[in-house]
Amino acid sequence: MAKLIGLASTKGGVGKTSIALNLAAVLARDGARVVVLDADPAGHALAVGELGALDFPVISLLLEEVEAKAVAAWTKAVRSQDADFVVIDAPGALGAAFGAVVAIVDVALIPTGASMLDIRGAAETVGIVRRHRKAGGRGRPDILVVPSRVDRRTGSGRDVVGTLAGLTEPVSPAISLRAVVADALSVGEAVPADSPSGLEFVALAAAVRARLESL
């Protein structure tokens, strides 16, 4: 059965889609069968995938109704993917799809920048995921907070990992703010594997695998 990884944030602009696609690229390079599901009506992940340069499929799978039948059909479609890993790019606002993603995944990655507003958004998202986990009674999803778009030239950027420890959830290696990430996605590609950003995504993938193996 595929391992399900969700990217979730109630705040936009924290690199959710770029993390989803570059994480998937690392997993695919390691030989895993990977599918990215774009559950965000904005469709950013799908738009990158349609450029045709990625080594894995990106599929739109929206959930726009709250009825139990629609949620059950969406959940079945997620679980039926023929893959080792399914990476789900959740919508950036609360709603049926956001809750369904959090309810189904094995690990929820919560990207956050280093600003005060970013960290407030991450704290809100962590609280929502915890409530879903408690309500579901299955001990999942696990939570991994991902420092994202970190500018290490700033004090907040240098201190972000320590700051995020206050959320009392595991914190992954940071993803730095670099133009190469946006530039690569603009032509439908993941960042080069041997670039500094590429190595950061490798470290993130290792952290995600470790969380999955601990479940």
XYZ file of N, CA and C in Angstrom:
645
model
N 0.845 -1.193 0.000
C 0.000 0.000 0.000
C 0.880 1.243 0.000
N 0.467 2.231 -0.774
C 1.259 3.459 -0.890
C 1.317 4.206 0.431
N 2.449 4.838 0.683
C 2.580 5.760 1.795
C 2.034 7.107 1.331
N 1.216 7.733 2.168
C 0.550 8.974 1.802
C 1.173 10.140 2.552
N 1.627 11.130 1.790
C 2.303 12.314 2.332
C 1.502 13.537 1.917
N 1.086 14.326 2.885
C 0.307 15.524 2.577
C 1.074 16.793 2.868
N 0.958 17.782 1.985
C 1.505 19.122 2.213
C 0.341 20.009 2.591
N 0.368 20.549 3.814
C -0.776 21.295 4.314
C -0.333 22.586 4.978
N -1.030 23.661 4.668
C -0.779 24.936 5.332
C -2.011 25.813 5.166
N -2.401 26.478 6.245
C -3.510 27.418 6.146
C -3.043 28.774 5.633
N -1.739 28.947 5.486
C -1.179 30.209 5.005
C -0.512 29.989 3.660
N -0.767 30.860 2.715
C -0.141 30.751 1.409
C 1.272 31.309 1.402
N 1.969 31.060 0.298
C 3.282 31.647 0.106
C 4.398 31.022 0.903
N 4.210 29.772 1.342
C 5.240 29.123 2.157
C 5.958 27.998 1.408
N 5.727 27.884 0.096
C 6.465 26.901 -0.693
C 5.871 25.518 -0.699
N 4.577 25.413 -0.440
C 3.927 24.099 -0.354
C 4.074 23.287 -1.640
N 3.753 23.900 -2.764
C 3.799 23.168 -4.037
C 5.226 22.833 -4.445
N 6.156 23.763 -4.262
C 7.545 23.473 -4.645
C 8.119 22.345 -3.793
N 7.736 22.280 -2.523
C 8.195 21.171 -1.682
C 7.578 19.862 -2.152
N 6.288 19.867 -2.455
C 5.631 18.647 -2.917
C 6.328 18.080 -4.154
N 6.601 18.931 -5.129
C 7.167 18.459 -6.392
C 8.632 18.063 -6.246
N 9.399 18.819 -5.495
C 10.816 18.474 -5.349
C 11.020 17.273 -4.438
N 10.177 17.112 -3.431
C 10.220 15.888 -2.619
C 9.894 14.678 -3.484
N 8.851 14.792 -4.292
C 8.488 13.696 -5.189
C 9.631 13.363 -6.142
N 10.335 14.382 -6.629
C 11.449 14.156 -7.546
C 12.559 13.353 -6.878
N 12.865 13.670 -5.620
C 13.904 12.915 -4.911
C 13.480 11.457 -4.737
N 12.253 11.239 -4.319
C 11.765 9.873 -4.118
C 11.791 9.089 -5.430
N 11.420 9.747 -6.540
C 11.425 9.077 -7.847
C 12.847 8.743 -8.286
N 13.792 9.652 -8.037
C 15.185 9.369 -8.397
C 15.740 8.180 -7.621
N 15.209 7.964 -6.432
C 15.646 6.829 -5.617
C 15.012 5.518 -6.061
N 14.199 5.560 -7.108
C 13.625 4.347 -7.665
C 12.203 4.046 -7.238
N 11.598 4.925 -6.443
C 10.227 4.696 -5.992
C 9.232 5.121 -7.071
N 8.087 4.464 -7.066
C 6.973 4.892 -7.914
C 6.223 5.987 -7.150
N 6.131 7.165 -7.752
C 5.596 8.332 -7.066
C 4.502 8.968 -7.922
N 3.431 9.380 -7.266
C 2.372 10.159 -7.895
C 2.144 11.395 -7.040
N 2.022 12.548 -7.673
C 1.614 13.764 -6.983
C 0.158 14.034 -7.331
N -0.672 14.202 -6.307
C -2.074 14.549 -6.498
C -2.264 16.014 -6.125
N -2.758 16.793 -7.062
C -3.014 18.207 -6.830
C -4.463 18.355 -6.386
N -4.654 18.552 -5.073
C -5.999 18.725 -4.520
C -6.345 20.184 -4.318
N -5.492 21.067 -4.794
C -5.677 22.507 -4.629
C -6.336 23.083 -5.883
N -7.498 23.715 -5.746
C -8.150 24.291 -6.936
C -7.272 25.270 -7.695
N -6.272 25.858 -7.041
C -5.369 26.763 -7.758
C -4.602 26.034 -8.850
N -4.347 24.740 -8.665
C -3.764 23.909 -9.711
C -2.317 24.186 -10.046
N -1.549 24.723 -9.116
C -0.155 25.066 -9.427
C 0.693 23.829 -9.717
N 0.532 22.780 -8.921
C 1.317 21.562 -9.157
C 0.973 20.959 -10.512
N -0.319 20.926 -10.834
C -0.742 20.387 -12.129
C -0.154 21.209 -13.273
N -0.130 22.522 -13.137
C 0.409 23.380 -14.197
C 1.874 23.078 -14.455
N 2.642 22.843 -13.386
C 4.052 22.471 -13.570
C 4.150 21.108 -14.235
N 3.343 20.161 -13.768
C 3.383 18.817 -14.343
C 3.029 18.786 -15.808
N 2.131 19.656 -16.222
C 1.699 19.671 -17.626
C 2.795 20.153 -18.566
N 3.856 20.735 -18.038
C 4.976 21.131 -18.887
C 5.786 19.917 -19.348
N 5.573 18.773 -18.701
C 6.072 17.501 -19.214
C 7.513 17.147 -18.921
N 8.153 17.815 -17.978
C 9.566 17.548 -17.730
C 9.828 16.749 -16.447
N 8.787 16.412 -15.698
C 8.963 15.678 -14.458
C 8.966 14.174 -14.714
N 9.595 13.433 -13.815
C 9.725 11.981 -13.971
C 8.618 11.217 -13.266
N 7.537 11.880 -12.949
C 6.417 11.252 -12.251
C 5.150 11.993 -12.661
N 4.004 11.334 -12.550
C 2.758 11.997 -12.945
C 2.253 12.961 -11.880
N 1.626 14.032 -12.350
C 0.923 14.974 -11.482
C -0.532 14.969 -11.942
N -1.434 14.624 -11.039
C -2.844 14.425 -11.384
C -3.705 15.351 -10.543
N -4.667 15.992 -11.171
C -5.627 16.806 -10.426
C -6.669 15.905 -9.789
N -6.873 16.063 -8.485
C -7.896 15.276 -7.783
C -8.550 16.197 -6.753
N -9.540 16.940 -7.209
C -10.198 17.931 -6.364
C -11.345 17.300 -5.590
N -11.617 17.862 -4.429
C -12.784 17.488 -3.625
C -13.496 18.784 -3.280
N -14.649 18.985 -3.900
C -15.349 20.258 -3.748
C -16.692 20.115 -3.052
N -17.019 18.898 -2.621
C -18.279 18.655 -1.925
C -17.990 18.041 -0.564
N -18.865 18.313 0.384
C -18.641 17.816 1.748
C -19.455 16.564 2.049
N -20.308 16.142 1.126
C -21.124 14.964 1.372
C -20.247 13.730 1.552
N -20.688 12.829 2.409
C -19.904 11.638 2.741
C -19.594 10.797 1.503
N -20.533 10.724 0.556
C -20.315 9.933 -0.654
C -19.166 10.499 -1.474
N -19.109 11.824 -1.598
C -18.038 12.454 -2.374
C -16.694 12.264 -1.695
N -16.653 12.407 -0.379
C -15.401 12.222 0.360
C -14.925 10.783 0.241
N -15.860 9.822 0.322
C -15.497 8.412 0.214
C -14.927 8.097 -1.172
N -15.520 8.673 -2.210
C -15.023 8.442 -3.565
C -13.638 9.052 -3.749
N -13.425 10.239 -3.194
C -12.115 10.882 -3.275
C -11.070 10.052 -2.536
N -11.412 9.593 -1.355
C -10.485 8.769 -0.566
C -10.128 7.484 -1.305
N -11.114 6.865 -1.922
C -10.868 5.643 -2.692
C -9.923 5.922 -3.859
N -10.108 7.060 -4.511
C -9.242 7.409 -5.641
C -7.804 7.618 -5.182
N -7.618 8.228 -4.027
C -6.266 8.410 -3.493
C -5.624 7.062 -3.213
N -6.349 6.203 -2.522
C -5.791 4.907 -2.100
C -5.573 3.954 -3.273
N -6.216 4.212 -4.388
C -6.089 3.306 -5.538
C -4.897 3.634 -6.427
N -4.144 4.666 -6.103
C -2.994 5.027 -6.929
C -1.942 3.923 -6.890
N -1.431 3.564 -8.054
C -0.415 2.513 -8.165
C 0.959 3.144 -7.946
N 1.347 3.266 -6.696
C 2.579 3.981 -6.370
C 3.100 3.518 -5.015
N 4.373 3.797 -4.797
C 4.955 3.571 -3.471
C 4.686 4.755 -2.557
N 4.694 5.948 -3.152
C 4.422 7.174 -2.407
C 3.410 8.009 -3.183
N 2.418 8.520 -2.475
C 1.482 9.492 -3.035
C 1.675 10.784 -2.262
N 2.061 11.836 -2.968
C 2.275 13.154 -2.363
C 1.083 14.019 -2.743
N 0.384 14.536 -1.732
C -0.842 15.294 -1.973
C -0.614 16.760 -1.636
N -0.829 17.617 -2.626
C -0.741 19.061 -2.420
C -2.133 19.545 -2.029
N -2.317 19.781 -0.726
C -3.636 20.160 -0.211
C -3.946 21.607 -0.544
N -5.224 21.955 -0.574
C -5.583 23.353 -0.796
C -5.090 24.212 0.355
N -4.851 25.473 0.079
C -4.281 26.355 1.074
C -5.292 26.973 2.006
N -6.550 26.574 1.925
C -7.576 27.111 2.810
C -8.386 25.958 3.385
N -9.025 26.231 4.484
C -9.839 25.198 5.109
C -11.024 24.859 4.213
N -11.440 23.604 4.244
C -12.547 23.153 3.435
C -12.557 21.640 3.389
N -13.415 21.102 2.544
C -13.574 19.654 2.492
C -12.278 18.956 2.140
N -11.575 19.452 1.122
C -10.357 18.781 0.674
C -9.245 18.886 1.705
N -9.126 20.031 2.357
C -8.096 20.194 3.390
C -8.297 19.156 4.478
N -9.521 19.042 4.984
C -9.802 18.062 6.026
C -9.613 16.643 5.561
N -9.993 16.347 4.319
C -9.857 14.986 3.801
C -8.396 14.599 3.656
N -7.559 15.539 3.206
C -6.126 15.254 3.087
C -5.543 14.939 4.456
N -5.827 15.785 5.431
C -5.285 15.583 6.773
C -5.771 14.262 7.364
N -7.019 13.893 7.065
C -7.594 12.680 7.632
C -6.988 11.409 7.059
N -6.480 11.468 5.834
C -6.073 10.239 5.153
C -4.574 9.991 5.166
N -3.758 11.043 5.274
C -2.319 10.863 5.064
C -1.640 10.211 6.263
N -0.476 9.627 5.974
C 0.351 9.034 7.036
C 1.197 10.097 7.726
N 1.681 11.051 6.955
C 2.470 12.145 7.530
C 2.049 13.447 6.870
N 1.850 14.468 7.694
C 1.504 15.796 7.203
C 2.725 16.691 7.305
N 3.178 17.186 6.170
C 4.277 18.146 6.143
C 3.674 19.541 6.199
N 4.155 20.342 7.133
C 3.614 21.683 7.328
C 4.724 22.685 7.040
N 4.758 23.229 5.822
C 5.806 24.211 5.485
C 5.541 25.540 6.181
N 6.607 26.219 6.545
C 6.468 27.539 7.132
C 7.709 28.369 6.878
N 7.493 29.650 6.620
C 8.603 30.571 6.566
C 9.029 30.973 7.962
N 9.927 31.948 8.029
C 10.507 32.332 9.313
C 9.837 33.541 9.946
N 8.921 34.195 9.229
C 8.308 35.401 9.776
C 7.314 35.062 10.875
N 6.967 36.062 11.649
C 6.001 35.866 12.719
C 4.662 35.377 12.179
N 4.205 35.941 11.056
C 2.930 35.520 10.484
C 2.998 34.100 9.954
N 4.126 33.735 9.350
C 4.299 32.364 8.878
C 4.200 31.377 10.037
N 4.877 31.688 11.133
C 4.905 30.772 12.272
C 3.538 30.697 12.944
N 2.818 31.809 12.971
C 1.438 31.762 13.464
C 0.587 30.843 12.592
N 0.775 30.932 11.273
C 0.040 30.044 10.377
C 0.392 28.589 10.591
N 1.680 28.313 10.814
C 2.102 26.937 11.071
C 1.497 26.419 12.363
N 1.463 27.263 13.395
C 0.871 26.847 14.665
C -0.608 26.525 14.501
N -1.293 27.341 13.694
C -2.709 27.071 13.425
C -2.879 25.735 12.717
N -2.041 25.486 11.707
C -2.140 24.235 10.957
C -1.829 23.041 11.840
N -0.803 23.151 12.657
C -0.466 22.059 13.584
C -1.661 21.752 14.481
N -2.313 22.787 14.996
C -3.470 22.565 15.853
C -4.596 21.848 15.133
N -4.831 22.208 13.888
C -5.887 21.554 13.109
C -5.544 20.084 12.874
N -4.308 19.813 12.508
C -3.902 18.426 12.260
C -4.011 17.601 13.539
N -3.601 18.169 14.651
C -3.727 17.451 15.928
C -5.177 17.112 16.232
N -6.085 18.042 15.982
C -7.499 17.778 16.252
C -8.033 16.677 15.345
N -7.631 16.682 14.075
C -8.040 15.604 13.168
C -7.482 14.271 13.643
N -6.244 14.279 14.089
C -5.608 13.042 14.560
C -6.345 12.485 15.770
N -6.698 13.364 16.689
C -7.427 12.920 17.870
C -8.808 12.389 17.509
N -9.488 13.094 16.603
C -10.831 12.678 16.204
C -10.811 11.365 15.443
N -9.751 11.160 14.646
C -9.672 9.936 13.845
C -9.334 8.705 14.650
N -8.652 8.883 15.764
C -8.351 7.763 16.637
C -7.384 6.743 16.077
N -6.618 7.116 15.038
C -5.680 6.154 14.446
C -4.226 6.531 14.691
N -4.010 7.597 15.468
C -2.644 8.013 15.769
C -1.919 8.651 14.614
N -2.618 8.986 13.559
C -2.035 9.616 12.383
C -2.930 10.762 11.942
N -2.385 11.703 11.219
C -1.044 11.717 10.634
C 0.042 12.145 11.616
N 1.227 11.635 11.355
C 2.408 12.183 11.982
C 2.606 13.595 11.424
N 3.294 14.439 12.160
C 3.515 15.829 11.737
C 5.010 16.075 11.597
N 5.387 16.710 10.499
C 6.753 17.169 10.304
C 6.695 18.604 9.817
N 7.192 19.526 10.629
C 7.225 20.936 10.258
C 8.442 21.189 9.376
N 8.238 21.874 8.261
C 9.303 22.077 7.269
C 9.639 23.565 7.160
N 10.782 24.010 7.692
C 11.197 25.401 7.466
C 11.439 25.620 5.974
N 10.769 26.590 5.404
C 10.748 26.746 3.949
C 11.030 28.188 3.559
N 11.698 28.348 2.410
C 12.020 29.673 1.886
C 12.780 30.480 2.942
N 13.731 29.823 3.568
C 14.470 30.416 4.682
C 15.618 31.262 4.140
N 15.650 32.513 4.543
C 16.736 33.426 4.181
C 17.711 33.466 5.353
N 18.822 32.771 5.198
C 19.767 32.644 6.301
C 20.565 33.917 6.552
N 20.361 34.934 5.722
C 21.020 36.212 5.964
C 20.328 36.993 7.071
N 19.109 36.604 7.424
C 18.339 37.316 8.436
C 18.411 36.595 9.773
N 18.190 37.336 10.843
C 18.190 36.722 12.158
C 17.099 35.685 12.306
N 15.899 35.994 11.801
C 14.797 35.026 11.906
C 15.088 33.780 11.095
N 15.753 33.948 9.943
C 16.105 32.787 9.128
C 17.121 31.890 9.806
N 18.104 32.511 10.448
C 19.119 31.713 11.138
C 18.546 30.986 12.351
N 17.523 31.580 12.977
C 16.986 31.026 14.217
C 15.726 30.197 14.012
N 15.296 29.988 12.748
C 13.962 29.442 12.519
C 13.787 28.045 13.092
N 14.791 27.189 12.990
C 14.627 25.816 13.493
C 14.394 25.832 15.001
N 15.171 26.646 15.712
C 14.962 26.754 17.148
C 13.610 27.341 17.491
N 13.186 28.346 16.721
C 11.880 28.958 16.951
C 10.757 27.944 16.760
N 10.862 27.149 15.705
C 9.808 26.176 15.402
C 9.759 25.038 16.405
N 10.842 24.824 17.139
C 10.825 23.789 18.177
C 9.740 24.069 19.207
N 9.336 25.346 19.308
C 8.273 25.702 20.233
C 6.926 25.111 19.867
N 6.778 24.632 18.643
C 5.529 23.974 18.238
C 5.443 22.555 18.777
N 6.530 22.063 19.354
C 6.619 20.716 19.966
C 6.279 19.594 18.996
N 6.640 19.774 17.746
C 6.558 18.729 16.728
C 7.913 18.633 16.051
N 8.255 17.479 15.459
C 9.539 17.354 14.763
C 9.696 18.408 13.668
N 10.916 18.893 13.518
C 11.235 19.910 12.513
C 12.257 19.322 11.548
N 12.001 19.434 10.262
C 12.888 18.875 9.241
C 14.068 19.796 8.981
N 15.053 19.310 8.225
C 16.077 20.229 7.700
C 15.414 21.334 6.878
N 16.014 22.519 6.917
C 15.408 23.687 6.276
C 15.624 23.684 4.765
N 14.669 24.289 4.067
C 14.775 24.562 2.637
C 15.032 26.056 2.469
N 16.155 26.412 1.881
C 16.555 27.812 1.774
C 15.821 28.530 0.641
N 15.754 29.838 0.779
C 15.194 30.685 -0.271
C 16.248 30.875 -1.354
N 16.018 30.252 -2.499
C 16.937 30.383 -3.631
C 16.132 30.511 -4.912
N 16.614 31.335 -5.822
C 15.903 31.564 -7.075
C 15.816 30.299 -7.910
N 16.757 29.377 -7.755
C 16.780 28.177 -8.584
C 15.516 27.340 -8.419
N 14.903 27.396 -7.238
C 13.697 26.598 -7.009
C 12.562 27.092 -7.901
N 12.303 28.399 -7.866
C 11.251 28.960 -8.711
C 11.610 28.854 -10.187
N 12.883 29.069 -10.522
C 13.304 29.008 -11.921
C 13.082 27.609 -12.498
N 13.396 26.580 -11.711
C 13.227 25.208 -12.192
C 11.751 24.900 -12.428
N 10.902 25.264 -11.472
C 9.478 24.975 -11.618
C 8.873 25.729 -12.793
N 9.399 26.898 -13.101
C 8.836 27.688 -14.202
C 9.018 27.005 -15.553
N 9.977 26.075 -15.649
C 10.169 25.304 -16.886
C 9.787 23.844 -16.674
N 9.049 23.562 -15.587
C 8.494 22.234 -15.369
C 9.454 21.231 -14.803
N 10.529 21.686 -14.150
C 11.540 20.767 -13.662
C 11.701 20.872 -12.149
N 12.237 19.795 -11.559
C 12.707 19.860 -10.186
C 14.084 20.520 -10.176
N 14.536 20.945 -9.007
C 15.869 21.553 -8.930
C 16.917 20.491 -9.251
N 18.075 20.876 -9.791
C 19.131 19.900 -10.076
C 19.524 19.138 -8.811
N 19.699 17.832 -8.966
C 19.930 16.974 -7.806
C 21.188 17.338 -7.034
N 22.218 17.816 -7.752
C 23.499 18.090 -7.102
C 23.676 19.554 -6.707
N 22.621 20.348 -6.822
C 22.688 21.752 -6.429
C 22.498 21.855 -4.920
N 22.855 23.006 -4.313
C 22.597 23.168 -2.874
C 21.127 22.948 -2.515
N 20.216 23.463 -3.329
C 18.794 23.243 -3.047
C 18.420 21.778 -3.228
N 18.976 21.152 -4.253
C 18.715 19.740 -4.460
C 19.126 18.898 -3.268
N 20.279 19.215 -2.688
C 20.748 18.478 -1.520
C 19.862 18.726 -0.308
N 19.288 19.918 -0.211
C 18.356 20.182 0.889
C 17.098 19.340 0.740
N 16.624 19.172 -0.476
C 15.446 18.327 -0.675
C 15.770 16.854 -0.432
N 16.993 16.438 -0.711
C 17.413 15.075 -0.365
C 17.350 14.877 1.147
N 17.829 15.872 1.895
C 17.787 15.783 3.356
C 16.339 15.757 3.852
N 15.473 16.533 3.220
C 14.061 16.511 3.592
C 13.463 15.133 3.330
N 13.759 14.557 2.164
C 13.225 13.233 1.840
C 13.675 12.193 2.859
N 14.924 12.285 3.293
C 15.424 11.359 4.309
C 14.647 11.516 5.613
N 14.343 12.765 5.980
C 13.566 13.011 7.200
C 12.147 12.462 7.080
N 11.547 12.611 5.898
C 10.195 12.101 5.687
C 10.193 10.571 5.761
N 11.163 9.945 5.116
C 11.249 8.480 5.176
C 11.413 8.010 6.622
N 12.219 8.718 7.401
C 12.428 8.333 8.790
C 11.137 8.425 9.584
N 10.338 9.480 9.336
C 9.049 9.592 10.038
C 8.126 8.460 9.632
N 8.083 8.137 8.353
C 7.221 7.054 7.884
C 7.624 5.712 8.472
N 8.932 5.492 8.555
C 9.410 4.212 9.091
C 9.146 4.080 10.581
N 8.953 5.214 11.268
C 8.711 5.177 12.704
C 7.242 4.894 13.042
N 6.371 4.931 12.041
C 4.947 4.741 12.300
C 4.615 3.260 12.506
